[in-house]
């Protein structure tokens, strides 16, 4: 749906392009004996130059919903 590209981070990772010039990276870490499972959602450092904070939040929510 968002044109993802697989990356080599964590246990699984994908880079999504919900909008042009706004890459979003989702990194999944599976649980093990020492650490619980977690997910990181990373934005390009330039996203704040292109979009207001409420739109960045909306993109984060859309990206998370697509991954469910």
N, CA, C and O atoms as a Maestro MAE file, in Angstrom:
{
 s_m_m2io_version
 :::
 2.0.0
}

f_m_ct {
 s_m_title
 :::
 protein
 m_atom[272] {
  # First column is atom index #
  i_m_mmod_type
  r_m_x_coord
  r_m_y_coord
  r_m_z_coord
  i_m_residue_number
  s_m_chain_name
  s_m_pdb_residue_name
  s_m_pdb_atom_name
  i_m_atomic_number
  :::
  1 25 0.816 -1.202 0.000 1 A "UNK " " N  " 7
  2 3 0.000 0.000 0.000 1 A "UNK " " CA " 6
  3 2 0.856 1.262 0.000 1 A "UNK " " C  " 6
  4 15 0.529 2.225 -0.693 1 A "UNK " " O  " 8
  5 25 1.941 1.273 0.762 2 A "UNK " " N  " 7
  6 3 2.790 2.457 0.828 2 A "UNK " " CA " 6
  7 2 4.123 2.269 0.120 2 A "UNK " " C  " 6
  8 15 5.032 3.077 0.309 2 A "UNK " " O  " 8
  9 25 4.261 1.239 -0.679 3 A "UNK " " N  " 7
  10 3 5.489 1.028 -1.450 3 A "UNK " " CA " 6
  11 2 6.712 0.814 -0.580 3 A "UNK " " C  " 6
  12 15 7.653 1.606 -0.645 3 A "UNK " " O  " 8
  13 25 6.726 -0.223 0.225 4 A "UNK " " N  " 7
  14 3 7.815 -0.472 1.158 4 A "UNK " " CA " 6
  15 2 9.041 -1.098 0.527 4 A "UNK " " C  " 6
  16 15 8.973 -1.727 -0.529 4 A "UNK " " O  " 8
  17 25 10.180 -0.906 1.211 5 A "UNK " " N  " 7
  18 3 11.451 -1.491 0.804 5 A "UNK " " CA " 6
  19 2 12.057 -2.152 2.038 5 A "UNK " " C  " 6
  20 15 12.170 -1.516 3.085 5 A "UNK " " O  " 8
  21 25 12.450 -3.427 1.927 6 A "UNK " " N  " 7
  22 3 13.044 -4.138 3.058 6 A "UNK " " CA " 6
  23 2 14.438 -3.601 3.361 6 A "UNK " " C  " 6
  24 15 15.201 -3.273 2.453 6 A "UNK " " O  " 8
  25 25 14.759 -3.517 4.654 7 A "UNK " " N  " 7
  26 3 16.061 -3.034 5.114 7 A "UNK " " CA " 6
  27 2 16.688 -4.061 6.045 7 A "UNK " " C  " 6
  28 15 16.004 -4.961 6.533 7 A "UNK " " O  " 8
  29 25 17.979 -3.930 6.293 8 A "UNK " " N  " 7
  30 3 18.711 -4.853 7.165 8 A "UNK " " CA " 6
  31 2 18.975 -4.227 8.532 8 A "UNK " " C  " 6
  32 15 20.129 -4.022 8.909 8 A "UNK " " O  " 8
  33 25 17.915 -3.925 9.271 9 A "UNK " " N  " 7
  34 3 18.025 -3.402 10.631 9 A "UNK " " CA " 6
  35 2 17.190 -4.280 11.547 9 A "UNK " " C  " 6
  36 15 16.182 -4.844 11.121 9 A "UNK " " O  " 8
  37 25 17.601 -4.399 12.798 10 A "UNK " " N  " 7
  38 3 16.832 -5.167 13.767 10 A "UNK " " CA " 6
  39 2 16.590 -6.587 13.294 10 A "UNK " " C  " 6
  40 15 17.407 -7.157 12.570 10 A "UNK " " O  " 8
  41 25 15.457 -7.160 13.707 11 A "UNK " " N  " 7
  42 3 15.073 -8.492 13.245 11 A "UNK " " CA " 6
  43 2 14.282 -8.420 11.947 11 A "UNK " " C  " 6
  44 15 14.278 -9.368 11.161 11 A "UNK " " O  " 8
  45 25 13.619 -7.306 11.727 12 A "UNK " " N  " 7
  46 3 12.888 -7.060 10.478 12 A "UNK " " CA " 6
  47 2 12.720 -5.549 10.355 12 A "UNK " " C  " 6
  48 15 12.481 -4.863 11.349 12 A "UNK " " O  " 8
  49 25 12.844 -5.037 9.143 13 A "UNK " " N  " 7
  50 3 12.706 -3.595 8.951 13 A "UNK " " CA " 6
  51 2 12.204 -3.304 7.549 13 A "UNK " " C  " 6
  52 15 12.489 -4.031 6.597 13 A "UNK " " O  " 8
  53 25 11.448 -2.220 7.452 14 A "UNK " " N  " 7
  54 3 10.918 -1.784 6.163 14 A "UNK " " CA " 6
  55 2 10.939 -0.256 6.129 14 A "UNK " " C  " 6
  56 15 10.682 0.409 7.132 14 A "UNK " " O  " 8
  57 25 11.250 0.280 4.953 15 A "UNK " " N  " 7
  58 3 11.157 1.724 4.738 15 A "UNK " " CA " 6
  59 2 9.930 1.989 3.884 15 A "UNK " " C  " 6
  60 15 9.775 1.413 2.807 15 A "UNK " " O  " 8
  61 25 9.061 2.859 4.367 16 A "UNK " " N  " 7
  62 3 7.837 3.218 3.661 16 A "UNK " " CA " 6
  63 2 7.956 4.642 3.140 16 A "UNK " " C  " 6
  64 15 8.662 5.466 3.720 16 A "UNK " " O  " 8
  65 25 7.265 4.926 2.047 17 A "UNK " " N  " 7
  66 3 7.200 6.283 1.502 17 A "UNK " " CA " 6
  67 2 5.742 6.725 1.448 17 A "UNK " " C  " 6
  68 15 5.129 6.706 0.381 17 A "UNK " " O  " 8
  69 25 5.181 7.123 2.596 18 A "UNK " " N  " 7
  70 3 3.777 7.534 2.601 18 A "UNK " " CA " 6
  71 2 3.539 8.804 1.799 18 A "UNK " " C  " 6
  72 15 2.446 9.006 1.269 18 A "UNK " " O  " 8
  73 25 4.548 9.661 1.703 19 A "UNK " " N  " 7
  74 3 4.509 10.878 0.890 19 A "UNK " " CA " 6
  75 2 5.869 11.047 0.214 19 A "UNK " " C  " 6
  76 15 6.871 10.548 0.725 19 A "UNK " " O  " 8
  77 25 5.922 11.738 -0.923 20 A "UNK " " N  " 7
  78 3 7.231 11.982 -1.551 20 A "UNK " " CA " 6
  79 2 8.165 12.739 -0.596 20 A "UNK " " C  " 6
  80 15 7.739 13.670 0.088 20 A "UNK " " O  " 8
  81 25 9.414 12.340 -0.555 21 A "UNK " " N  " 7
  82 3 10.459 12.950 0.273 21 A "UNK " " CA " 6
  83 2 10.248 12.784 1.774 21 A "UNK " " C  " 6
  84 15 10.906 13.459 2.565 21 A "UNK " " O  " 8
  85 25 9.341 11.896 2.177 22 A "UNK " " N  " 7
  86 3 9.087 11.646 3.603 22 A "UNK " " CA " 6
  87 2 9.217 10.144 3.877 22 A "UNK " " C  " 6
  88 15 8.204 9.462 4.032 22 A "UNK " " O  " 8
  89 25 10.455 9.615 3.939 23 A "UNK " " N  " 7
  90 3 10.598 8.198 4.260 23 A "UNK " " CA " 6
  91 2 10.353 7.932 5.746 23 A "UNK " " C  " 6
  92 15 10.725 8.724 6.611 23 A "UNK " " O  " 8
  93 25 9.724 6.804 6.009 24 A "UNK " " N  " 7
  94 3 9.465 6.346 7.375 24 A "UNK " " CA " 6
  95 2 10.035 4.934 7.481 24 A "UNK " " C  " 6
  96 15 9.736 4.080 6.646 24 A "UNK " " O  " 8
  97 25 10.852 4.685 8.501 25 A "UNK " " N  " 7
  98 3 11.445 3.368 8.697 25 A "UNK " " CA " 6
  99 2 10.848 2.727 9.937 25 A "UNK " " C  " 6
  100 15 10.827 3.327 11.011 25 A "UNK " " O  " 8
  101 25 10.365 1.507 9.780 26 A "UNK " " N  " 7
  102 3 9.834 0.730 10.894 26 A "UNK " " CA " 6
  103 2 10.792 -0.423 11.153 26 A "UNK " " C  " 6
  104 15 11.049 -1.234 10.263 26 A "UNK " " O  " 8
  105 25 11.326 -0.499 12.382 27 A "UNK " " N  " 7
  106 3 12.264 -1.555 12.769 27 A "UNK " " CA " 6
  107 2 11.623 -2.384 13.874 27 A "UNK " " C  " 6
  108 15 11.178 -1.846 14.888 27 A "UNK " " O  " 8
  109 25 11.580 -3.693 13.672 28 A "UNK " " N  " 7
  110 3 11.019 -4.616 14.663 28 A "UNK " " CA " 6
  111 2 12.141 -5.405 15.327 28 A "UNK " " C  " 6
  112 15 13.065 -5.881 14.667 28 A "UNK " " O  " 8
  113 25 12.040 -5.531 16.625 29 A "UNK " " N  " 7
  114 3 12.979 -6.319 17.419 29 A "UNK " " CA " 6
  115 2 12.171 -7.386 18.150 29 A "UNK " " C  " 6
  116 15 11.283 -7.058 18.936 29 A "UNK " " O  " 8
  117 25 12.471 -8.656 17.898 30 A "UNK " " N  " 7
  118 3 11.779 -9.746 18.571 30 A "UNK " " CA " 6
  119 2 12.293 -9.878 20.002 30 A "UNK " " C  " 6
  120 15 13.420 -9.484 20.300 30 A "UNK " " O  " 8
  121 25 11.468 -10.432 20.880 31 A "UNK " " N  " 7
  122 3 11.892 -10.621 22.268 31 A "UNK " " CA " 6
  123 2 12.864 -11.790 22.362 31 A "UNK " " C  " 6
  124 15 12.853 -12.704 21.537 31 A "UNK " " O  " 8
  125 25 13.698 -11.733 23.384 32 A "UNK " " N  " 7
  126 3 14.587 -12.851 23.693 32 A "UNK " " CA " 6
  127 2 14.697 -12.941 25.218 32 A "UNK " " C  " 6
  128 15 13.899 -12.337 25.934 32 A "UNK " " O  " 8
  129 25 15.671 -13.684 25.707 33 A "UNK " " N  " 7
  130 3 15.808 -13.884 27.153 33 A "UNK " " CA " 6
  131 2 16.133 -12.595 27.906 33 A "UNK " " C  " 6
  132 15 15.788 -12.459 29.080 33 A "UNK " " O  " 8
  133 25 16.794 -11.649 27.239 34 A "UNK " " N  " 7
  134 3 17.244 -10.437 27.912 34 A "UNK " " CA " 6
  135 2 16.355 -9.217 27.683 34 A "UNK " " C  " 6
  136 15 16.238 -8.364 28.563 34 A "UNK " " O  " 8
  137 25 15.724 -9.125 26.503 35 A "UNK " " N  " 7
  138 3 14.995 -7.910 26.147 35 A "UNK " " CA " 6
  139 2 13.589 -8.231 25.649 35 A "UNK " " C  " 6
  140 15 13.383 -9.251 24.992 35 A "UNK " " O  " 8
  141 25 12.622 -7.367 25.957 36 A "UNK " " N  " 7
  142 3 11.270 -7.553 25.415 36 A "UNK " " CA " 6
  143 2 11.224 -7.120 23.945 36 A "UNK " " C  " 6
  144 15 12.120 -6.429 23.459 36 A "UNK " " O  " 8
  145 25 10.177 -7.534 23.261 37 A "UNK " " N  " 7
  146 3 9.987 -7.113 21.872 37 A "UNK " " CA " 6
  147 2 9.720 -5.611 21.835 37 A "UNK " " C  " 6
  148 15 9.175 -5.038 22.779 37 A "UNK " " O  " 8
  149 25 10.118 -4.979 20.714 38 A "UNK " " N  " 7
  150 3 9.838 -3.555 20.555 38 A "UNK " " CA " 6
  151 2 9.809 -3.207 19.080 38 A "UNK " " C  " 6
  152 15 10.290 -3.962 18.236 38 A "UNK " " O  " 8
  153 25 9.246 -2.069 18.790 39 A "UNK " " N  " 7
  154 3 9.203 -1.546 17.426 39 A "UNK " " CA " 6
  155 2 9.608 -0.081 17.469 39 A "UNK " " C  " 6
  156 15 9.184 0.661 18.355 39 A "UNK " " O  " 8
  157 25 10.424 0.331 16.518 40 A "UNK " " N  " 7
  158 3 10.848 1.725 16.400 40 A "UNK " " CA " 6
  159 2 10.322 2.280 15.090 40 A "UNK " " C  " 6
  160 15 10.419 1.625 14.053 40 A "UNK " " O  " 8
  161 25 9.771 3.469 15.130 41 A "UNK " " N  " 7
  162 3 9.280 4.158 13.946 41 A "UNK " " CA " 6
  163 2 10.132 5.405 13.786 41 A "UNK " " C  " 6
  164 15 10.077 6.311 14.618 41 A "UNK " " O  " 8
  165 25 10.922 5.454 12.715 42 A "UNK " " N  " 7
  166 3 11.882 6.537 12.517 42 A "UNK " " CA " 6
  167 2 11.511 7.373 11.300 42 A "UNK " " C  " 6
  168 15 11.121 6.841 10.260 42 A "UNK " " O  " 8
  169 25 11.637 8.679 11.444 43 A "UNK " " N  " 7
  170 3 11.399 9.603 10.344 43 A "UNK " " CA " 6
  171 2 12.722 10.180 9.862 43 A "UNK " " C  " 6
  172 15 13.685 10.264 10.624 43 A "UNK " " O  " 8
  173 25 12.764 10.572 8.607 44 A "UNK " " N  " 7
  174 3 13.903 11.294 8.068 44 A "UNK " " CA " 6
  175 2 14.040 12.616 8.833 44 A "UNK " " C  " 6
  176 15 13.037 13.213 9.224 44 A "UNK " " O  " 8
  177 25 15.263 13.066 9.044 45 A "UNK " " N  " 7
  178 3 15.500 14.283 9.821 45 A "UNK " " CA " 6
  179 2 14.902 15.532 9.180 45 A "UNK " " C  " 6
  180 15 14.696 16.534 9.864 45 A "UNK " " O  " 8
  181 25 14.622 15.488 7.895 46 A "UNK " " N  " 7
  182 3 14.095 16.668 7.204 46 A "UNK " " CA " 6
  183 2 12.576 16.750 7.225 46 A "UNK " " C  " 6
  184 15 12.021 17.714 6.697 46 A "UNK " " O  " 8
  185 25 11.887 15.793 7.806 47 A "UNK " " N  " 7
  186 3 10.420 15.798 7.748 47 A "UNK " " CA " 6
  187 2 9.824 17.033 8.410 47 A "UNK " " C  " 6
  188 15 8.781 17.521 7.974 47 A "UNK " " O  " 8
  189 25 10.464 17.543 9.447 48 A "UNK " " N  " 7
  190 3 9.922 18.726 10.120 48 A "UNK " " CA " 6
  191 2 10.013 19.980 9.254 48 A "UNK " " C  " 6
  192 15 9.320 20.963 9.518 48 A "UNK " " O  " 8
  193 25 10.854 19.958 8.231 49 A "UNK " " N  " 7
  194 3 10.930 21.089 7.297 49 A "UNK " " CA " 6
  195 2 9.796 21.061 6.281 49 A "UNK " " C  " 6
  196 15 9.416 22.094 5.728 49 A "UNK " " O  " 8
  197 25 9.261 19.868 6.042 50 A "UNK " " N  " 7
  198 3 8.240 19.699 5.012 50 A "UNK " " CA " 6
  199 2 6.816 19.722 5.555 50 A "UNK " " C  " 6
  200 15 5.891 20.143 4.861 50 A "UNK " " O  " 8
  201 25 6.638 19.268 6.799 51 A "UNK " " N  " 7
  202 3 5.282 19.064 7.322 51 A "UNK " " CA " 6
  203 2 5.138 19.563 8.755 51 A "UNK " " C  " 6
  204 15 6.105 19.543 9.518 51 A "UNK " " O  " 8
  205 25 3.936 20.012 9.129 52 A "UNK " " N  " 7
  206 3 3.689 20.355 10.533 52 A "UNK " " CA " 6
  207 2 3.579 19.085 11.384 52 A "UNK " " C  " 6
  208 15 3.369 17.990 10.863 52 A "UNK " " O  " 8
  209 25 3.723 19.254 12.685 53 A "UNK " " N  " 7
  210 3 3.770 18.117 13.609 53 A "UNK " " CA " 6
  211 2 2.517 17.254 13.556 53 A "UNK " " C  " 6
  212 15 2.622 16.032 13.654 53 A "UNK " " O  " 8
  213 25 1.333 17.846 13.404 54 A "UNK " " N  " 7
  214 3 0.116 17.033 13.384 54 A "UNK " " CA " 6
  215 2 0.063 16.121 12.163 54 A "UNK " " C  " 6
  216 15 -0.503 15.030 12.236 54 A "UNK " " O  " 8
  217 25 0.636 16.544 11.055 55 A "UNK " " N  " 7
  218 3 0.683 15.697 9.862 55 A "UNK " " CA " 6
  219 2 1.718 14.586 10.048 55 A "UNK " " C  " 6
  220 15 1.489 13.455 9.618 55 A "UNK " " O  " 8
  221 25 2.843 14.891 10.680 56 A "UNK " " N  " 7
  222 3 3.847 13.861 10.980 56 A "UNK " " CA " 6
  223 2 3.227 12.789 11.875 56 A "UNK " " C  " 6
  224 15 3.458 11.599 11.662 56 A "UNK " " O  " 8
  225 25 2.442 13.198 12.873 57 A "UNK " " N  " 7
  226 3 1.760 12.246 13.747 57 A "UNK " " CA " 6
  227 2 0.791 11.381 12.939 57 A "UNK " " C  " 6
  228 15 0.724 10.170 13.147 57 A "UNK " " O  " 8
  229 25 0.046 11.988 12.027 58 A "UNK " " N  " 7
  230 3 -0.900 11.232 11.194 58 A "UNK " " CA " 6
  231 2 -0.179 10.214 10.326 58 A "UNK " " C  " 6
  232 15 -0.660 9.095 10.153 58 A "UNK " " O  " 8
  233 25 0.964 10.590 9.782 59 A "UNK " " N  " 7
  234 3 1.762 9.655 8.979 59 A "UNK " " CA " 6
  235 2 2.239 8.494 9.844 59 A "UNK " " C  " 6
  236 15 2.242 7.349 9.390 59 A "UNK " " O  " 8
  237 25 2.642 8.770 11.075 60 A "UNK " " N  " 7
  238 3 3.069 7.704 11.985 60 A "UNK " " CA " 6
  239 2 1.927 6.728 12.242 60 A "UNK " " C  " 6
  240 15 2.134 5.515 12.213 60 A "UNK " " O  " 8
  241 25 0.732 7.238 12.491 61 A "UNK " " N  " 7
  242 3 -0.422 6.375 12.746 61 A "UNK " " CA " 6
  243 2 -0.785 5.559 11.503 61 A "UNK " " C  " 6
  244 15 -1.078 4.369 11.618 61 A "UNK " " O  " 8
  245 25 -0.773 6.169 10.335 62 A "UNK " " N  " 7
  246 3 -1.070 5.458 9.090 62 A "UNK " " CA " 6
  247 2 -0.043 4.361 8.839 62 A "UNK " " C  " 6
  248 15 -0.406 3.248 8.459 62 A "UNK " " O  " 8
  249 25 1.228 4.664 9.047 63 A "UNK " " N  " 7
  250 3 2.285 3.669 8.837 63 A "UNK " " CA " 6
  251 2 2.125 2.493 9.790 63 A "UNK " " C  " 6
  252 15 2.302 1.342 9.389 63 A "UNK " " O  " 8
  253 25 1.793 2.768 11.046 64 A "UNK " " N  " 7
  254 3 1.586 1.691 12.018 64 A "UNK " " CA " 6
  255 2 0.378 0.840 11.646 64 A "UNK " " C  " 6
  256 15 0.429 -0.384 11.768 64 A "UNK " " O  " 8
  257 25 -0.699 1.459 11.198 65 A "UNK " " N  " 7
  258 3 -1.888 0.698 10.797 65 A "UNK " " CA " 6
  259 2 -1.616 -0.192 9.595 65 A "UNK " " C  " 6
  260 15 -2.118 -1.314 9.529 65 A "UNK " " O  " 8
  261 25 -0.834 0.291 8.654 66 A "UNK " " N  " 7
  262 3 -0.498 -0.514 7.474 66 A "UNK " " CA " 6
  263 2 0.281 -1.759 7.887 66 A "UNK " " C  " 6
  264 15 0.115 -2.820 7.286 66 A "UNK " " O  " 8
  265 25 1.130 -1.638 8.910 67 A "UNK " " N  " 7
  266 3 1.949 -2.768 9.339 67 A "UNK " " CA " 6
  267 2 1.160 -3.792 10.153 67 A "UNK " " C  " 6
  268 15 1.613 -4.926 10.309 67 A "UNK " " O  " 8
  269 25 -0.007 -3.417 10.676 68 A "UNK " " N  " 7
  270 3 -0.822 -4.376 11.427 68 A "UNK " " CA " 6
  271 2 -1.437 -5.310 10.450 68 A "UNK " " C  " 6
  272 15 -2.173 -6.216 10.841 68 A "UNK " " O  " 8
  :::
 }
 m_bond[271] {
  # First column is bond index #
  i_m_from
  i_m_to
  i_m_order
  :::
  1 1 2 1
  2 2 3 1
  3 3 4 2
  4 3 5 1
  5 5 6 1
  6 6 7 1
  7 7 8 2
  8 7 9 1
  9 9 10 1
  10 10 11 1
  11 11 12 2
  12 11 13 1
  13 13 14 1
  14 14 15 1
  15 15 16 2
  16 15 17 1
  17 17 18 1
  18 18 19 1
  19 19 20 2
  20 19 21 1
  21 21 22 1
  22 22 23 1
  23 23 24 2
  24 23 25 1
  25 25 26 1
  26 26 27 1
  27 27 28 2
  28 27 29 1
  29 29 30 1
  30 30 31 1
  31 31 32 2
  32 31 33 1
  33 33 34 1
  34 34 35 1
  35 35 36 2
  36 35 37 1
  37 37 38 1
  38 38 39 1
  39 39 40 2
  40 39 41 1
  41 41 42 1
  42 42 43 1
  43 43 44 2
  44 43 45 1
  45 45 46 1
  46 46 47 1
  47 47 48 2
  48 47 49 1
  49 49 50 1
  50 50 51 1
  51 51 52 2
  52 51 53 1
  53 53 54 1
  54 54 55 1
  55 55 56 2
  56 55 57 1
  57 57 58 1
  58 58 59 1
  59 59 60 2
  60 59 61 1
  61 61 62 1
  62 62 63 1
  63 63 64 2
  64 63 65 1
  65 65 66 1
  66 66 67 1
  67 67 68 2
  68 67 69 1
  69 69 70 1
  70 70 71 1
  71 71 72 2
  72 71 73 1
  73 73 74 1
  74 74 75 1
  75 75 76 2
  76 75 77 1
  77 77 78 1
  78 78 79 1
  79 79 80 2
  80 79 81 1
  81 81 82 1
  82 82 83 1
  83 83 84 2
  84 83 85 1
  85 85 86 1
  86 86 87 1
  87 87 88 2
  88 87 89 1
  89 89 90 1
  90 90 91 1
  91 91 92 2
  92 91 93 1
  93 93 94 1
  94 94 95 1
  95 95 96 2
  96 95 97 1
  97 97 98 1
  98 98 99 1
  99 99 100 2
  100 99 101 1
  101 101 102 1
  102 102 103 1
  103 103 104 2
  104 103 105 1
  105 105 106 1
  106 106 107 1
  107 107 108 2
  108 107 109 1
  109 109 110 1
  110 110 111 1
  111 111 112 2
  112 111 113 1
  113 113 114 1
  114 114 115 1
  115 115 116 2
  116 115 117 1
  117 117 118 1
  118 118 119 1
  119 119 120 2
  120 119 121 1
  121 121 122 1
  122 122 123 1
  123 123 124 2
  124 123 125 1
  125 125 126 1
  126 126 127 1
  127 127 128 2
  128 127 129 1
  129 129 130 1
  130 130 131 1
  131 131 132 2
  132 131 133 1
  133 133 134 1
  134 134 135 1
  135 135 136 2
  136 135 137 1
  137 137 138 1
  138 138 139 1
  139 139 140 2
  140 139 141 1
  141 141 142 1
  142 142 143 1
  143 143 144 2
  144 143 145 1
  145 145 146 1
  146 146 147 1
  147 147 148 2
  148 147 149 1
  149 149 150 1
  150 150 151 1
  151 151 152 2
  152 151 153 1
  153 153 154 1
  154 154 155 1
  155 155 156 2
  156 155 157 1
  157 157 158 1
  158 158 159 1
  159 159 160 2
  160 159 161 1
  161 161 162 1
  162 162 163 1
  163 163 164 2
  164 163 165 1
  165 165 166 1
  166 166 167 1
  167 167 168 2
  168 167 169 1
  169 169 170 1
  170 170 171 1
  171 171 172 2
  172 171 173 1
  173 173 174 1
  174 174 175 1
  175 175 176 2
  176 175 177 1
  177 177 178 1
  178 178 179 1
  179 179 180 2
  180 179 181 1
  181 181 182 1
  182 182 183 1
  183 183 184 2
  184 183 185 1
  185 185 186 1
  186 186 187 1
  187 187 188 2
  188 187 189 1
  189 189 190 1
  190 190 191 1
  191 191 192 2
  192 191 193 1
  193 193 194 1
  194 194 195 1
  195 195 196 2
  196 195 197 1
  197 197 198 1
  198 198 199 1
  199 199 200 2
  200 199 201 1
  201 201 202 1
  202 202 203 1
  203 203 204 2
  204 203 205 1
  205 205 206 1
  206 206 207 1
  207 207 208 2
  208 207 209 1
  209 209 210 1
  210 210 211 1
  211 211 212 2
  212 211 213 1
  213 213 214 1
  214 214 215 1
  215 215 216 2
  216 215 217 1
  217 217 218 1
  218 218 219 1
  219 219 220 2
  220 219 221 1
  221 221 222 1
  222 222 223 1
  223 223 224 2
  224 223 225 1
  225 225 226 1
  226 226 227 1
  227 227 228 2
  228 227 229 1
  229 229 230 1
  230 230 231 1
  231 231 232 2
  232 231 233 1
  233 233 234 1
  234 234 235 1
  235 235 236 2
  236 235 237 1
  237 237 238 1
  238 238 239 1
  239 239 240 2
  240 239 241 1
  241 241 242 1
  242 242 243 1
  243 243 244 2
  244 243 245 1
  245 245 246 1
  246 246 247 1
  247 247 248 2
  248 247 249 1
  249 249 250 1
  250 250 251 1
  251 251 252 2
  252 251 253 1
  253 253 254 1
  254 254 255 1
  255 255 256 2
  256 255 257 1
  257 257 258 1
  258 258 259 1
  259 259 260 2
  260 259 261 1
  261 261 262 1
  262 262 263 1
  263 263 264 2
  264 263 265 1
  265 265 266 1
  266 266 267 1
  267 267 268 2
  268 267 269 1
  269 269 270 1
  270 270 271 1
  271 271 272 2
  :::
 }
}
